[in-house]
């Protein structure tokens, strides 16, 4: 998949590759290979390019072929739950209603006691 024109690999293609960038891409390649999203040959070829690269532009072929990172899944998605379209069981509002009622009655009783004491 081609990189967007705003990609740093295209915009700053002459910048040197730092070790943090190289380590990040290596980790993504390792994860993709471990998950079966890359074949051994694809992985080996990509690693050769990553460690031979001097500039960000040299990494364009790897970044274009690198599968999307599986680790960038929002936490709410990772929590799981019912499959899409399946309804969950409704929650009972009875305990909340009882608590609201009890607090209301307590407040009314306290107000009544204050009124009796004042008058």
Backbone as numpy.savetxt, mean C-alpha at the origin, in Angstrom:
# Nx Ny Nz CAx CAy CAz Cx Cy Cz
6.21 -2.48 -20.79 5.36 -1.32 -20.79 6.27 -0.08 -20.79
6.04 0.83 -21.72 6.90 2.02 -21.78 6.75 2.88 -20.52
7.83 3.51 -20.16 7.81 4.39 -19.00 7.11 5.70 -19.36
6.45 6.32 -18.39 5.83 7.62 -18.68 6.92 8.67 -18.93
6.61 9.69 -19.71 7.62 10.72 -19.99 8.15 11.41 -18.73
7.39 11.38 -17.65 7.83 12.03 -16.41 8.76 11.14 -15.58
9.02 9.93 -16.02 9.88 9.01 -15.28 11.27 9.59 -15.11
11.83 9.41 -13.92 13.17 9.93 -13.68 14.21 9.24 -14.56
13.90 8.03 -15.01 14.83 7.30 -15.86 14.91 7.93 -17.25
13.87 8.65 -17.64 13.87 9.36 -18.91 14.24 10.83 -18.72
13.70 11.46 -17.69 13.94 12.88 -17.44 15.39 13.16 -17.04
15.95 12.29 -16.24 17.32 12.50 -15.75 18.21 11.33 -16.19
18.11 11.00 -17.45 18.79 9.80 -17.96 20.31 9.88 -17.85
20.89 11.07 -17.78 22.34 11.19 -17.69 22.86 11.13 -16.26
21.95 11.18 -15.26 22.38 11.11 -13.86 22.97 9.73 -13.56
23.98 9.74 -12.72 24.61 8.47 -12.33 23.69 7.67 -11.42
23.79 6.35 -11.52 23.01 5.46 -10.67 23.71 5.37 -9.32
22.96 5.67 -8.24 23.57 5.52 -6.91 23.25 4.13 -6.36
23.93 3.78 -5.30 23.78 2.43 -4.74 22.39 2.19 -4.16
21.76 3.24 -3.66 20.40 3.09 -3.13 19.44 2.70 -4.24
19.56 3.36 -5.39 18.71 3.06 -6.55 18.97 1.64 -7.03
20.24 1.28 -7.12 20.60 -0.07 -7.58 20.04 -1.12 -6.63
20.14 -0.88 -5.32 19.64 -1.83 -4.32 18.12 -1.95 -4.39
17.44 -0.82 -4.62 15.98 -0.83 -4.72 15.52 -1.66 -5.92
16.15 -1.45 -7.05 15.77 -2.20 -8.25 16.12 -3.67 -8.08
17.27 -3.95 -7.49 17.66 -5.34 -7.24 16.64 -6.04 -6.36
16.17 -5.35 -5.32 15.16 -5.94 -4.43 13.87 -6.22 -5.18
13.45 -5.28 -6.03 12.23 -5.49 -6.81 12.39 -6.67 -7.77
13.57 -6.79 -8.38 13.83 -7.94 -9.26 13.83 -9.24 -8.47
14.46 -9.24 -7.30 14.48 -10.45 -6.46 13.07 -10.87 -6.09
12.25 -9.89 -5.69 10.87 -10.18 -5.30 10.07 -10.73 -6.49
10.24 -10.11 -7.65 9.51 -10.55 -8.83 9.93 -11.97 -9.23
11.22 -12.26 -9.13 11.70 -13.60 -9.45 11.17 -14.62 -8.44
11.22 -14.26 -7.16 10.74 -15.16 -6.11 9.25 -15.44 -6.23
8.49 -14.45 -6.69 7.04 -14.61 -6.86 6.67 -15.29 -8.17
7.67 -15.56 -9.01 7.40 -16.22 -10.28 6.93 -15.28 -11.38
7.14 -13.98 -11.18 6.73 -13.01 -12.20 7.82 -12.78 -13.24
9.01 -13.33 -12.98 10.12 -13.27 -13.94 10.70 -14.67 -14.09
11.09 -15.02 -15.31 11.78 -16.29 -15.52 13.24 -16.11 -15.10
13.94 -17.21 -15.01 15.37 -17.14 -14.64 16.16 -16.34 -15.66
15.89 -16.56 -16.95 16.62 -15.83 -18.00 16.33 -14.33 -17.94
15.07 -13.96 -17.73 14.72 -12.54 -17.62 15.40 -11.91 -16.41
15.40 -12.65 -15.31 16.02 -12.17 -14.08 17.52 -11.97 -14.27
18.19 -12.95 -14.85 19.64 -12.86 -15.05 20.00 -11.70 -15.98
19.24 -11.55 -17.07 19.52 -10.46 -18.01 19.30 -9.10 -17.34
18.24 -8.97 -16.57 17.95 -7.71 -15.89 19.03 -7.39 -14.86
19.48 -8.38 -14.10 20.52 -8.15 -13.10 21.83 -7.72 -13.75
22.14 -8.31 -14.92 23.34 -7.90 -15.64 23.26 -6.42 -16.01
22.09 -6.00 -16.51 21.91 -4.60 -16.89 22.01 -3.69 -15.67
21.38 -4.09 -14.58 21.38 -3.25 -13.36 22.81 -3.03 -12.87
23.61 -4.08 -12.84 24.96 -3.92 -12.31 25.96 -3.39 -13.32
25.60 -3.37 -14.61 26.45 -2.73 -15.62 26.08 -1.27 -15.82
24.90 -0.87 -15.37 24.40 0.48 -15.61 25.24 1.53 -14.90
25.52 2.61 -15.62 26.22 3.76 -15.03 25.27 4.92 -14.83
24.26 5.04 -15.71 23.32 6.16 -15.64 21.89 5.63 -15.50
21.00 6.52 -15.09 19.58 6.14 -14.97 19.03 5.72 -16.33
19.50 6.34 -17.41 19.05 5.98 -18.75 19.40 4.55 -19.11
20.50 4.04 -18.57 20.89 2.65 -18.82 19.89 1.66 -18.21
19.12 2.12 -17.21 18.17 1.24 -16.53 16.80 1.19 -17.19
16.58 2.00 -18.23 15.26 2.06 -18.88 14.78 0.69 -19.35
15.62 -0.13 -20.02 15.11 -1.43 -20.46 14.63 -2.32 -19.31
15.31 -2.24 -18.17 14.92 -3.06 -17.02 13.61 -2.53 -16.44
13.52 -1.23 -16.28 12.33 -0.63 -15.67 11.10 -0.82 -16.55
11.27 -0.84 -17.85 10.13 -1.06 -18.74 9.60 -2.49 -18.66
10.47 -3.43 -18.40 10.06 -4.84 -18.35 9.78 -5.34 -16.94
10.13 -4.54 -15.94 9.95 -4.97 -14.55 8.47 -5.01 -14.20
7.98 -6.16 -13.74 6.57 -6.23 -13.34 6.30 -5.28 -12.18
5.06 -4.87 -12.08 4.67 -3.97 -11.00 5.04 -4.59 -9.65
5.48 -3.75 -8.75 5.86 -4.22 -7.42 4.63 -4.72 -6.67
4.73 -5.91 -6.14 3.60 -6.49 -5.39 3.55 -5.97 -3.96
4.62 -5.32 -3.52 4.65 -4.85 -2.14 3.96 -3.52 -1.94
3.55 -2.87 -3.02 2.90 -1.57 -2.90 1.39 -1.70 -2.79
0.94 -2.70 -2.08 -0.49 -2.92 -1.89 -0.92 -2.16 -0.64
-1.95 -1.33 -0.74 -2.39 -0.60 0.45 -2.77 -1.56 1.58
-2.55 -1.13 2.81 -2.80 -1.98 3.97 -4.24 -2.46 4.03
-5.17 -1.61 3.62 -6.58 -2.00 3.69 -6.88 -3.17 2.75
-6.13 -3.25 1.65 -6.33 -4.36 0.72 -5.72 -5.63 1.29
-4.57 -5.50 1.96 -3.91 -6.67 2.54 -4.72 -7.29 3.67
-5.57 -6.53 4.32 -6.33 -7.04 5.44 -7.26 -8.17 5.01
-7.62 -8.18 3.79 -8.52 -9.21 3.32 -9.95 -8.89 3.65
-10.79 -9.84 3.52 -12.20 -9.63 3.78 -12.98 -10.47 2.78
-14.26 -10.22 2.71 -15.05 -11.00 1.77 -14.68 -10.63 0.33
-14.90 -11.53 -0.60 -14.63 -11.22 -2.00 -15.48 -10.04 -2.46
-15.01 -9.37 -3.48 -15.72 -8.21 -4.00 -17.16 -8.58 -4.35
-18.07 -7.73 -3.96 -19.48 -7.94 -4.25 -20.22 -8.76 -3.21
-19.50 -9.40 -2.31 -20.15 -10.21 -1.29 -20.41 -9.34 -0.06
-21.61 -9.42 0.46 -21.98 -8.60 1.60 -21.49 -9.23 2.90
-21.13 -8.38 3.85 -20.73 -8.88 5.16 -21.95 -8.92 6.06
-21.83 -9.61 7.18 -22.93 -9.67 8.12 -23.14 -8.28 8.72
-24.39 -7.93 8.92 -24.66 -6.63 9.52 -24.30 -6.66 11.00
-23.91 -5.52 11.51 -23.54 -5.41 12.91 -24.76 -4.98 13.70
-24.92 -5.52 14.87 -26.05 -5.18 15.72 -25.81 -3.83 16.39
-26.80 -2.96 16.32 -26.71 -1.65 16.95 -27.34 -1.64 18.34
-27.86 -2.78 18.80 -28.53 -2.85 20.09 -27.61 -2.43 21.23
-26.37 -2.94 21.34 -25.51 -2.52 22.46 -25.27 -1.00 22.48
-25.06 -0.42 21.31 -24.84 1.03 21.25 -26.10 1.78 21.67
-27.26 1.31 21.24 -28.52 1.97 21.60 -28.77 1.87 23.10
-28.45 0.74 23.70 -28.63 0.58 25.14 -27.71 1.53 25.89
-26.47 1.66 25.45 -25.53 2.57 26.11 -26.00 4.02 26.00
-26.47 4.42 24.83 -26.96 5.78 24.64 -28.17 6.02 25.54
-29.04 5.05 25.62 -30.22 5.17 26.48 -29.83 5.28 27.95
-28.89 4.47 28.38 -28.45 4.48 29.77 -27.81 5.82 30.12
-27.00 6.34 29.23 -26.38 7.64 29.47 -27.44 8.72 29.51
-28.41 8.65 28.62 -29.49 9.64 28.60 -30.30 9.62 29.88
-30.66 8.44 30.34 -31.44 8.31 31.59 -30.62 8.83 32.77
-29.32 8.52 32.81 -28.46 9.00 33.88 -28.39 10.52 33.89
-28.27 11.12 32.73 -28.23 12.59 32.65 -29.54 13.21 33.11
-30.65 12.62 32.70 -31.95 13.13 33.13 -32.12 13.00 34.64
-31.68 11.90 35.22 -31.76 11.71 36.66 -30.90 12.73 37.39
-29.69 12.98 36.90 -28.82 13.96 37.51 -29.41 15.35 37.41
-30.02 15.68 36.29 -30.68 16.97 36.11 -31.86 17.12 37.06
-32.63 16.06 37.23 -33.78 16.09 38.13 -33.34 16.30 39.57
-32.27 15.65 39.99 -31.75 15.80 41.34 -31.25 17.22 41.56
-30.57 17.78 40.57 -30.09 19.16 40.69 -31.28 20.13 40.81
-32.31 19.92 40.03 -33.49 20.80 40.08 -34.17 20.70 41.44
-34.26 19.51 41.99 -34.90 19.34 43.31 -34.06 20.02 44.38
-32.75 19.92 44.30 -31.88 20.54 45.30 -31.89 22.07 45.21
-32.01 22.59 44.01 -32.00 24.04 43.82 -33.31 24.65 44.29
-34.43 24.04 44.04 -35.75 24.62 44.39 -36.20 24.01 45.66
